[in-house]
mmCIF file of C-alpha atoms in Angstrom:
data_model
loop_
_atom_site.group_PDB
_atom_site.id
_atom_site.type_symbol
_atom_site.label_atom_id
_atom_site.label_comp_id
_atom_site.label_asym_id
_atom_site.label_seq_id
_atom_site.Cartn_x
_atom_site.Cartn_y
_atom_site.Cartn_z
ATOM 1 C CA MET S 1 123.861 122.279 91.745
ATOM 2 C CA ASN S 2 121.300 121.360 89.099
ATOM 3 C CA PRO S 3 118.256 119.475 90.450
ATOM 4 C CA SER S 4 116.633 118.812 87.064
ATOM 5 C CA GLN S 5 119.799 117.243 85.666
ATOM 6 C CA TYR S 6 120.382 115.235 88.830
ATOM 7 C CA LYS S 7 116.926 113.704 88.473
ATOM 8 C CA GLU S 8 117.462 113.000 84.788
ATOM 9 C CA ASN S 9 120.826 111.329 85.298
ATOM 10 C CA PHE S 10 120.603 109.734 88.734
ATOM 11 C CA MET S 11 116.928 108.996 89.414
ATOM 12 C CA LYS S 12 115.042 108.483 86.155
ATOM 13 C CA PRO S 13 117.242 105.588 84.929
ATOM 14 C CA TYR S 14 116.289 103.621 88.036
ATOM 15 C CA GLY S 15 112.529 103.769 87.668
ATOM 16 C CA PHE S 16 111.669 106.725 89.899
ATOM 17 C CA THR S 17 108.577 108.556 88.642
ATOM 18 C CA ASN S 18 106.709 111.821 89.278
ATOM 19 C CA LEU S 19 110.095 113.551 89.088
ATOM 20 C CA GLU S 20 108.540 116.646 87.501
ATOM 21 C CA ASN S 21 107.128 117.385 90.974
ATOM 22 C CA VAL S 22 110.347 116.696 92.890
ATOM 23 C CA ILE S 23 112.910 119.408 93.835
ATOM 24 C CA THR S 24 111.087 121.827 91.543
ATOM 25 C CA SER S 25 112.107 125.422 90.857
ATOM 26 C CA LYS S 26 108.898 126.559 92.550
ATOM 27 C CA TYR S 27 110.262 125.462 95.901
ATOM 28 C CA TYR S 28 114.010 124.948 95.389
ATOM 29 C CA GLU S 29 116.533 127.094 93.592
ATOM 30 C CA PRO S 30 119.918 125.624 92.664
ATOM 31 C CA VAL S 31 122.470 126.118 95.427
ATOM 32 C CA THR S 32 126.243 125.891 95.714
ATOM 33 C CA PRO S 33 127.651 122.466 96.633
ATOM 34 C CA LEU S 34 127.865 121.289 100.198
ATOM 35 C CA GLN S 35 131.417 120.765 101.376
ATOM 36 C CA PHE S 36 132.650 117.757 103.310
ATOM 37 C CA ASN S 37 133.779 118.561 106.842
ATOM 38 C CA GLU S 38 135.936 116.264 108.919
ATOM 39 C CA ARG S 39 134.453 117.296 112.277
ATOM 40 C CA LEU S 40 130.948 116.568 111.020
ATOM 41 C CA TYR S 41 132.135 113.219 109.678
ATOM 42 C CA ASP S 42 133.555 112.317 113.107
ATOM 43 C CA MET S 43 130.294 113.415 114.736
ATOM 44 C CA ALA S 44 128.186 111.356 112.338
ATOM 45 C CA GLN S 45 130.413 108.284 112.460
ATOM 46 C CA SER S 46 130.362 108.307 116.262
ATOM 47 C CA HIS S 47 126.581 108.180 116.340
ATOM 48 C CA SER S 48 126.379 105.488 113.654
ATOM 49 C CA ILE S 49 128.789 103.355 115.675
ATOM 50 C CA ASP S 50 126.655 103.888 118.772
ATOM 51 C CA MET S 51 123.402 102.912 117.034
ATOM 52 C CA SER S 52 124.934 99.906 115.306
ATOM 53 C CA ALA S 53 126.227 98.495 118.598
ATOM 54 C CA SER S 54 122.692 97.924 119.910
ATOM 55 C CA ASP S 55 119.967 95.501 118.850
ATOM 56 C CA ASP S 56 117.306 98.195 119.083
ATOM 57 C CA CYS S 57 118.661 101.726 118.899
ATOM 58 C CA PHE S 58 117.578 104.087 116.143
ATOM 59 C CA THR S 59 117.317 107.485 117.726
ATOM 60 C CA PHE S 60 118.918 110.915 117.928
ATOM 61 C CA GLU S 61 119.769 110.310 121.559
ATOM 62 C CA ASN S 62 122.782 108.224 122.437
ATOM 63 C CA CYS S 63 121.834 104.617 123.083
ATOM 64 C CA ASN S 64 122.741 105.170 126.752
ATOM 65 C CA GLY S 65 120.014 107.828 127.000
ATOM 66 C CA THR S 66 122.157 110.959 126.569
ATOM 67 C CA SER S 67 120.022 113.618 124.888
ATOM 68 C CA PHE S 68 120.610 114.753 121.332
ATOM 69 C CA TYR S 69 121.584 118.221 122.532
ATOM 70 C CA ASP S 70 124.134 116.888 124.998
ATOM 71 C CA ARG S 71 125.437 114.355 122.490
ATOM 72 C CA ILE S 72 126.284 116.974 119.861
ATOM 73 C CA ASP S 73 127.449 119.654 122.286
ATOM 74 C CA ASP S 74 131.144 118.846 121.885
ATOM 75 C CA TRP S 75 130.831 118.389 118.124
ATOM 76 C CA LYS S 76 128.508 121.024 116.748
ATOM 77 C CA CYS S 77 129.776 123.973 114.728
ATOM 78 C CA ASP S 78 126.830 126.316 115.239
ATOM 79 C CA GLU S 79 123.288 126.456 116.575
ATOM 80 C CA ASN S 80 121.918 125.501 113.169
ATOM 81 C CA THR S 81 123.234 121.937 113.410
ATOM 82 C CA GLN S 82 120.869 119.531 111.665
ATOM 83 C CA GLU S 83 120.880 115.763 111.499
ATOM 84 C CA HIS S 84 119.310 112.983 109.489
ATOM 85 C CA ILE S 85 119.508 109.294 110.388
ATOM 86 C CA TYR S 86 118.647 106.378 108.148
ATOM 87 C CA LYS S 87 118.916 102.615 108.301
ATOM 88 C CA THR S 88 118.414 99.890 105.749
ATOM 89 C CA SER S 89 118.725 96.130 105.582
ATOM 90 C CA THR S 90 118.373 95.904 101.814
ATOM 91 C CA SER S 91 121.496 97.461 100.343
ATOM 92 C CA ASN S 92 124.460 99.630 101.232
ATOM 93 C CA ASN S 93 124.362 101.454 97.908
ATOM 94 C CA GLY S 94 124.839 105.137 98.690
ATOM 95 C CA LEU S 95 123.177 106.371 95.502
ATOM 96 C CA LYS S 96 120.077 104.314 96.262
ATOM 97 C CA ALA S 97 119.992 105.618 99.827
ATOM 98 C CA ILE S 98 120.042 109.270 98.763
ATOM 99 C CA ASN S 99 117.428 108.692 96.067
ATOM 100 C CA ARG S 100 115.131 106.998 98.566
ATOM 101 C CA LEU S 101 115.474 109.942 100.932
ATOM 102 C CA VAL S 102 114.758 112.421 98.137
ATOM 103 C CA CYS S 103 111.846 110.401 96.751
ATOM 104 C CA ARG S 104 110.274 109.402 100.089
ATOM 105 C CA SER S 105 108.603 106.433 98.398
ATOM 106 C CA SER S 106 109.486 103.159 96.714
ATOM 107 C CA SER S 107 109.194 104.494 93.169
ATOM 108 C CA LYS S 108 106.538 107.189 92.665
ATOM 109 C CA CYS S 109 108.100 110.106 94.474
ATOM 110 C CA LEU S 110 106.097 112.411 96.713
ATOM 111 C CA ASN S 111 105.425 115.969 95.512
ATOM 112 C CA ASP S 112 107.401 118.830 96.977
ATOM 113 C CA ASP S 113 104.225 120.120 98.642
ATOM 114 C CA ALA S 114 103.120 116.731 100.012
ATOM 115 C CA PRO S 115 102.534 116.847 103.784
ATOM 116 C CA ASP S 116 104.660 113.741 104.397
ATOM 117 C CA VAL S 117 107.595 114.640 102.183
ATOM 118 C CA GLY S 118 109.803 115.300 105.234
ATOM 119 C CA ASP S 119 112.755 117.597 105.775
ATOM 120 C CA PHE S 120 115.413 115.981 103.598
ATOM 121 C CA ARG S 121 114.795 118.055 100.462
ATOM 122 C CA ASP S 122 114.673 121.230 102.526
ATOM 123 C CA ARG S 123 117.928 120.329 104.186
ATOM 124 C CA ILE S 124 120.093 119.467 101.192
ATOM 125 C CA MET S 125 118.708 122.386 99.163
ATOM 126 C CA GLY S 126 118.715 124.889 102.019
ATOM 127 C CA LYS S 127 120.664 128.112 101.689
ATOM 128 C CA ASP S 128 121.472 127.995 105.416
ATOM 129 C CA ILE S 129 123.510 124.782 105.066
ATOM 130 C CA ASN S 130 127.046 124.753 103.654
ATOM 131 C CA TYR S 131 128.803 121.748 105.202
ATOM 132 C CA SER S 132 128.050 118.077 105.687
ATOM 133 C CA GLY S 133 129.538 114.872 107.046
ATOM 134 C CA THR S 134 128.207 111.316 106.856
ATOM 135 C CA GLY S 135 129.042 108.226 108.890
ATOM 136 C CA ILE S 136 127.911 104.708 107.941
ATOM 137 C CA VAL S 137 128.371 101.545 109.986
ATOM 138 C CA TYR S 138 127.258 97.980 109.285
ATOM 139 C CA ASN S 139 125.898 95.626 111.974
ATOM 140 C CA GLN S 140 126.557 92.127 110.695
ATOM 141 C CA THR S 141 124.258 90.451 113.226
ATOM 142 C CA LEU S 142 121.320 92.654 112.232
ATOM 143 C CA SER S 143 122.383 92.787 108.563
ATOM 144 C CA THR S 144 121.662 96.516 108.766
ATOM 145 C CA TRP S 145 123.492 99.673 107.733
ATOM 146 C CA PHE S 146 123.164 102.734 109.982
ATOM 147 C CA TYR S 147 123.591 106.165 108.383
ATOM 148 C CA THR S 148 124.037 109.474 110.201
ATOM 149 C CA MET S 149 124.206 112.699 108.166
ATOM 150 C CA ASP S 150 125.073 115.978 109.878
ATOM 151 C CA PHE S 151 124.773 119.464 108.379
ATOM 152 C CA THR S 152 125.806 122.954 109.462
ATOM 153 C CA LEU S 153 125.983 126.509 108.185
ATOM 154 C CA THR S 154 129.490 127.395 109.341
ATOM 155 C CA SER S 155 132.721 125.439 109.063
ATOM 156 C CA CYS S 156 133.960 123.279 111.887
ATOM 157 C CA THR S 157 137.535 123.008 113.081
ATOM 158 C CA PRO S 158 139.767 121.180 112.760
ATOM 159 C CA GLN S 159 139.597 120.827 109.006
ATOM 160 C CA ASN S 160 142.916 119.148 108.350
ATOM 161 C CA ASP S 161 143.422 120.124 104.712
ATOM 162 C CA LEU S 162 142.494 123.815 104.908
ATOM 163 C CA ALA S 163 146.044 124.798 103.956
ATOM 164 C CA SER S 164 146.330 122.379 101.041
ATOM 165 C CA GLY S 165 145.197 124.820 98.385
ATOM 166 C CA ASP S 166 142.426 125.102 95.822
ATOM 167 C CA LYS S 167 139.217 123.169 96.507
ATOM 168 C CA SER S 168 137.665 123.434 93.063
ATOM 169 C CA ILE S 169 137.093 119.675 92.971
ATOM 170 C CA ILE S 170 134.511 119.664 95.734
ATOM 171 C CA SER S 171 134.333 115.885 95.913
ATOM 172 C CA ALA S 172 134.985 112.820 93.773
ATOM 173 C CA SER S 173 134.716 109.076 94.032
ATOM 174 C CA HIS S 174 133.692 105.877 92.230
ATOM 175 C CA THR S 175 130.474 103.890 92.209
ATOM 176 C CA PHE S 176 128.982 100.757 90.737
ATOM 177 C CA LYS S 177 125.593 102.535 90.879
ATOM 178 C CA TYR S 178 122.705 100.158 91.451
ATOM 179 C CA GLY S 179 124.676 97.213 90.204
ATOM 180 C CA ASP S 180 125.605 96.781 93.840
ATOM 181 C CA LEU S 181 127.951 93.863 94.351
ATOM 182 C CA ASN S 182 127.227 93.783 98.090
ATOM 183 C CA SER S 183 123.515 93.219 97.635
ATOM 184 C CA THR S 184 121.862 89.978 98.744
ATOM 185 C CA SER S 185 118.256 90.887 97.977
ATOM 186 C CA SER S 186 115.977 89.096 95.555
ATOM 187 C CA SER S 187 117.189 89.152 91.978
ATOM 188 C CA SER S 188 113.607 89.859 90.898
ATOM 189 C CA SER S 189 114.069 93.461 91.954
ATOM 190 C CA PRO S 190 115.690 95.784 89.406
ATOM 191 C CA PHE S 191 117.393 97.673 92.217
ATOM 192 C CA TYR S 192 119.510 94.730 93.373
ATOM 193 C CA GLN S 193 121.604 91.984 91.961
ATOM 194 C CA GLN S 194 122.923 88.850 93.577
ATOM 195 C CA PRO S 195 126.564 88.978 94.685
ATOM 196 C CA GLN S 196 128.785 88.257 91.746
ATOM 197 C CA GLN S 197 132.282 86.919 91.588
ATOM 198 C CA GLN S 198 133.222 89.145 88.698
ATOM 199 C CA GLN S 199 133.739 92.847 88.274
ATOM 200 C CA LEU S 200 131.162 95.289 86.986
ATOM 201 C CA PRO S 201 131.679 98.444 84.931
ATOM 202 C CA ILE S 202 132.836 101.221 87.249
ATOM 203 C CA THR S 203 131.870 104.899 87.071
ATOM 204 C CA PHE S 204 134.026 107.713 88.421
ATOM 205 C CA ILE S 205 132.291 111.001 89.224
ATOM 206 C CA ALA S 206 133.758 114.377 90.186
ATOM 207 C CA ASN S 207 132.097 117.656 91.138
ATOM 208 C CA TYR S 208 133.863 120.817 89.978
ATOM 209 C CA PHE S 209 132.883 124.242 91.284
ATOM 210 C CA ASN S 210 134.978 127.367 90.875
ATOM 211 C CA SER S 211 133.611 130.857 90.268
ATOM 212 C CA SER S 212 136.706 132.164 88.459
ATOM 213 C CA ASN S 213 138.764 129.345 86.914
ATOM 214 C CA SER S 214 137.501 127.570 83.776
ATOM 215 C CA LEU S 215 138.635 124.018 83.139
ATOM 216 C CA ASP S 216 140.947 122.913 80.384
ATOM 217 C CA GLY S 217 140.434 119.306 81.471
ATOM 218 C CA LEU S 218 139.552 117.081 84.441
ATOM 219 C CA TYR S 219 141.513 113.817 84.489
ATOM 220 C CA LEU S 220 141.368 110.461 86.234
ATOM 221 C CA TYR S 221 144.596 108.577 87.000
ATOM 222 C CA VAL S 222 144.336 104.874 87.901
ATOM 223 C CA ILE S 223 147.491 103.256 89.246
ATOM 224 C CA SER S 224 147.497 99.476 88.981
ATOM 225 C CA LYS S 225 150.009 96.810 89.896
ATOM 226 C CA ASN S 226 150.839 96.066 86.279
ATOM 227 C CA SER S 227 149.846 99.198 84.377
ATOM 228 C CA ASN S 228 148.606 102.758 84.778
ATOM 229 C CA LEU S 229 146.109 104.846 82.881
ATOM 230 C CA LYS S 230 145.073 108.449 82.409
ATOM 231 C CA VAL S 231 141.722 109.498 80.966
ATOM 232 C CA MET S 232 139.746 112.736 80.705
ATOM 233 C CA LEU S 233 136.316 112.817 82.345
ATOM 234 C CA ASN S 234 133.313 113.944 80.321
ATOM 235 C CA LYS S 235 131.053 116.747 81.478
ATOM 236 C CA LEU S 236 127.783 115.101 82.457
ATOM 237 C CA TYR S 237 125.921 118.321 83.221
ATOM 238 C CA SER S 238 126.502 121.933 84.226
ATOM 239 C CA SER S 239 125.360 123.834 87.260
ATOM 240 C CA ASP S 240 124.482 126.896 85.162
ATOM 241 C CA ASN S 241 123.426 125.636 81.721
ATOM 242 C CA GLY S 242 126.956 125.675 80.363
ATOM 243 C CA LYS S 243 127.931 129.222 81.324
ATOM 244 C CA SER S 244 130.962 127.988 83.269
ATOM 245 C CA SER S 245 132.950 124.833 83.932
ATOM 246 C CA ASN S 246 130.986 124.174 87.121
ATOM 247 C CA GLY S 247 129.172 120.871 87.090
ATOM 248 C CA VAL S 248 129.391 117.101 87.291
ATOM 249 C CA TYR S 249 132.006 115.121 85.363
ATOM 250 C CA SER S 250 132.162 111.365 84.841
ATOM 251 C CA ILE S 251 133.698 108.442 83.020
ATOM 252 C CA THR S 252 132.697 104.769 83.043
ATOM 253 C CA LEU S 253 135.321 102.060 82.488
ATOM 254 C CA ASN S 254 134.534 98.498 81.583
ATOM 255 C CA GLU S 255 135.192 95.536 83.835
ATOM 256 C CA ASN S 256 138.542 94.758 82.202
ATOM 257 C CA SER S 257 140.009 98.208 82.831
ATOM 258 C CA TYR S 258 140.708 97.976 86.557
ATOM 259 C CA ARG S 259 141.395 95.650 89.459
ATOM 260 C CA SER S 260 140.078 95.720 92.986
ATOM 261 C CA CYS S 261 142.188 97.924 95.242
ATOM 262 C CA ASP S 262 143.805 99.862 92.388
ATOM 263 C CA TYR S 263 144.838 103.350 93.458
ATOM 264 C CA TYR S 264 143.405 106.445 91.788
ATOM 265 C CA TYR S 265 143.187 110.214 92.003
ATOM 266 C CA PHE S 266 141.778 113.153 90.033
ATOM 267 C CA GLN S 267 143.474 116.234 88.622
ATOM 268 C CA ALA S 268 141.834 119.415 87.350
ATOM 269 C CA ILE S 269 143.805 121.698 85.032
ATOM 270 C CA THR S 270 142.441 125.177 84.383
ATOM 271 C CA ILE S 271 142.831 127.171 81.180
ATOM 272 C CA SER S 272 145.383 129.337 82.997
ATOM 273 C CA GLY S 273 147.424 126.249 83.882
ATOM 274 C CA LYS S 274 146.479 125.975 87.543
ATOM 275 C CA ILE S 275 146.388 122.392 88.826
ATOM 276 C CA GLN S 276 144.300 120.914 91.610
ATOM 277 C CA ARG S 277 144.587 117.343 92.810
ATOM 278 C CA TYR S 278 141.886 115.277 94.553
ATOM 279 C CA PRO S 279 142.488 113.956 97.082
ATOM 280 C CA THR S 280 144.959 116.673 97.925
ATOM 281 C CA LYS S 281 147.233 114.020 99.415
ATOM 282 C CA GLY S 282 147.385 110.263 99.115
ATOM 283 C CA PHE S 283 145.328 108.028 96.868
ATOM 284 C CA LEU S 284 141.807 106.659 96.797
ATOM 285 C CA LYS S 285 141.289 102.923 96.202
ATOM 286 C CA ILE S 286 138.787 100.997 94.117
ATOM 287 C CA VAL S 287 136.851 99.223 96.858
ATOM 288 C CA ASP S 288 134.345 96.650 95.624
ATOM 289 C CA TYR S 289 132.063 94.045 97.171
ATOM 290 C CA LYS S 290 134.995 91.998 98.526
ATOM 291 C CA GLN S 291 135.993 94.873 100.834
ATOM 292 C CA SER S 292 139.545 93.565 100.857
ATOM 293 C CA CYS S 293 141.510 96.758 100.307
ATOM 294 C CA ASP S 294 142.321 97.681 103.898
ATOM 295 C CA GLY S 295 140.558 101.013 103.567
ATOM 296 C CA ALA S 296 139.584 103.216 100.650
ATOM 297 C CA TRP S 297 142.441 105.709 101.014
ATOM 298 C CA SER S 298 146.182 105.355 101.230
ATOM 299 C CA GLU S 299 148.790 107.974 101.996
ATOM 300 C CA THR S 300 151.224 106.429 99.526
ATOM 301 C CA SER S 301 151.155 104.152 96.494
ATOM 302 C CA THR S 302 154.107 101.811 95.998
ATOM 303 C CA THR S 303 153.070 101.207 92.397
ATOM 304 C CA PHE S 304 153.165 104.809 91.217
ATOM 305 C CA SER S 305 154.740 105.408 87.832
ATOM 306 C CA PRO S 306 155.178 108.723 85.980
ATOM 307 C CA SER S 307 154.117 106.971 82.762
ATOM 308 C CA LEU S 308 150.308 107.079 82.533
ATOM 309 C CA PRO S 309 149.099 106.089 79.059
ATOM 310 C CA SER S 310 145.586 106.941 77.911
ATOM 311 C CA LEU S 311 143.071 104.150 77.459
ATOM 312 C CA PRO S 312 141.622 103.261 74.063
ATOM 313 C CA GLN S 313 137.977 104.114 73.518
ATOM 314 C CA SER S 314 137.009 100.434 73.801
ATOM 315 C CA HIS S 315 137.500 100.654 77.549
ATOM 316 C CA PHE S 316 134.669 103.141 77.991
ATOM 317 C CA TYR S 317 130.913 102.864 78.335
ATOM 318 C CA ASN S 318 128.235 105.490 78.129
ATOM 319 C CA PHE S 319 127.566 106.955 81.554
ATOM 320 C CA PHE S 320 124.793 104.479 82.355
ATOM 321 C CA PRO S 321 125.659 101.069 80.878
ATOM 322 C CA ASN S 322 122.626 98.930 80.257
ATOM 323 C CA PHE S 323 123.458 96.124 82.652
ATOM 324 C CA ILE S 324 120.242 96.586 84.657
ATOM 325 C CA ASN S 325 117.177 95.573 82.682
ATOM 326 C CA ASN S 326 113.423 95.943 83.002
ATOM 327 C CA LEU S 327 113.507 98.912 85.349
ATOM 328 C CA GLU S 328 109.956 99.873 84.489
ATOM 329 C CA SER S 329 108.485 96.436 85.165
ATOM 330 C CA ASN S 330 109.216 96.083 88.887
ATOM 331 C CA LYS S 331 108.601 99.223 90.878
ATOM 332 C CA GLU S 332 106.817 98.258 94.085
ATOM 333 C CA VAL S 333 109.790 96.941 96.003
ATOM 334 C CA GLU S 334 111.476 97.454 99.381
ATOM 335 C CA ILE S 335 108.197 98.255 101.146
ATOM 336 C CA ASN S 336 108.907 99.140 104.773
ATOM 337 C CA ASN S 337 112.520 98.001 104.560
ATOM 338 C CA ASP S 338 114.017 101.435 105.110
ATOM 339 C CA LYS S 339 113.448 103.942 107.870
ATOM 340 C CA SER S 340 114.644 107.506 108.174
ATOM 341 C CA ILE S 341 114.360 110.343 110.649
ATOM 342 C CA ASN S 342 115.046 114.036 110.153
ATOM 343 C CA HIS S 343 116.197 116.255 112.983
ATOM 344 C CA ASN S 344 116.690 119.994 113.198
ATOM 345 C CA TYR S 345 118.415 121.416 116.234
ATOM 346 C CA TYR S 346 115.048 122.676 117.449
ATOM 347 C CA ILE S 347 112.492 120.492 115.630
ATOM 348 C CA THR S 348 112.074 116.710 115.376
ATOM 349 C CA SER S 349 109.922 114.713 112.977
ATOM 350 C CA ASN S 350 109.675 110.937 112.561
ATOM 351 C CA THR S 351 108.649 109.223 109.352
ATOM 352 C CA THR S 352 108.577 105.593 108.266
ATOM 353 C CA PHE S 353 108.377 105.520 104.506
ATOM 354 C CA LEU S 354 107.910 103.006 101.741
ATOM 355 C CA ASN S 355 109.945 101.867 99.893
ATOM 356 C CA ILE S 356 130.259 99.250 104.871
ATOM 357 C CA SER S 357 131.144 100.601 107.298
ATOM 358 C CA THR S 358 133.544 101.805 104.629
ATOM 359 C CA PHE S 359 134.981 105.158 103.809
ATOM 360 C CA LEU S 360 134.037 104.603 100.163
ATOM 361 C CA ILE S 361 130.314 104.848 100.820
ATOM 362 C CA ILE S 362 130.851 107.787 103.188
ATOM 363 C CA ILE S 363 132.568 109.643 100.355
ATOM 364 C CA LEU S 364 129.869 108.545 97.921
ATOM 365 C CA ILE S 365 127.017 109.857 100.095
ATOM 366 C CA SER S 366 128.791 113.169 100.563
ATOM 367 C CA PHE S 367 129.353 113.842 96.901
ATOM 368 C CA ILE S 368 125.899 112.615 95.842
ATOM 369 C CA LEU S 369 124.506 115.391 98.031
ATOM 370 C CA LEU S 370 126.746 117.751 96.095
ATOM 371 C CA LEU S 371 125.432 116.523 92.754
ATOM 372 C CA ILE S 372 121.927 117.727 93.577
#
């Protein structure tokens, strides 16, 4: 929705450079958010499962040799179906994955007009793409995550929650950002930290987009075993320089403000009193490195209470807490650890560039695309 603000808030703090030449207004105008689509998620997850089941399969074709066109025939929404696949053995952090794909380098990002920049920027900023779905699967033997991202112009069916009302909250989730508790890479890299047996500050992010309804407030509700909380999210940046409520909202809680597997949801209240809930049914869960929550969504919460007190200010951090140090001192990392491929329905290009299988990261990837 706002490329310059995305770079400022989600790329610059992590040492990416040359950002003044990345997703520039010369080549990319702001676009409306992509919307998650369940059919595209199923399509993407199916291919990630297929690739992860083999020791050497990283291709648009099925691992049994079925062509890309035949593979997507029963899934695709329209003839403009596009796909991007990505694998990494360094981290399952969704924010890092998207930034690597945007940057196309380990730290100094390629210019928009660079010949090897690839199709990813064109795809996520394209006006002919409205819907997306991402599937991620982890192969424990290979210690590798396999990503498949599918994109289309028109909506697929079935979309199970079409009748559930307003979709002004396009997407929302939580992240530990680059303080990735799943990481096992060298602690000398600023992009990774060794697994820790304690919690990190947690950031919740929501994307709001509605052409007619201005927000009175966007709230986070966390439902814990022993206590509940309610807090208003802050507006991180707008999609239109503050002319409307459209934009990205966030709040960061400290490590003492939540427990693994706590339930949570978001609620937007407009000035006219209209209410939208996200998710529209059920509850999300705070999934962390232990992955012990039996999924990142639940239809019901047995701990729900109508009493949701607000947290004191001491529970909050600024959006980017300074728990990752020396970002500028170690930039040449991850060389040749990640590989990605772009695919249009009619055109294929392959690029190797420098540099879990959980519903949480799938949600995270989807809404990070929306942030841009």
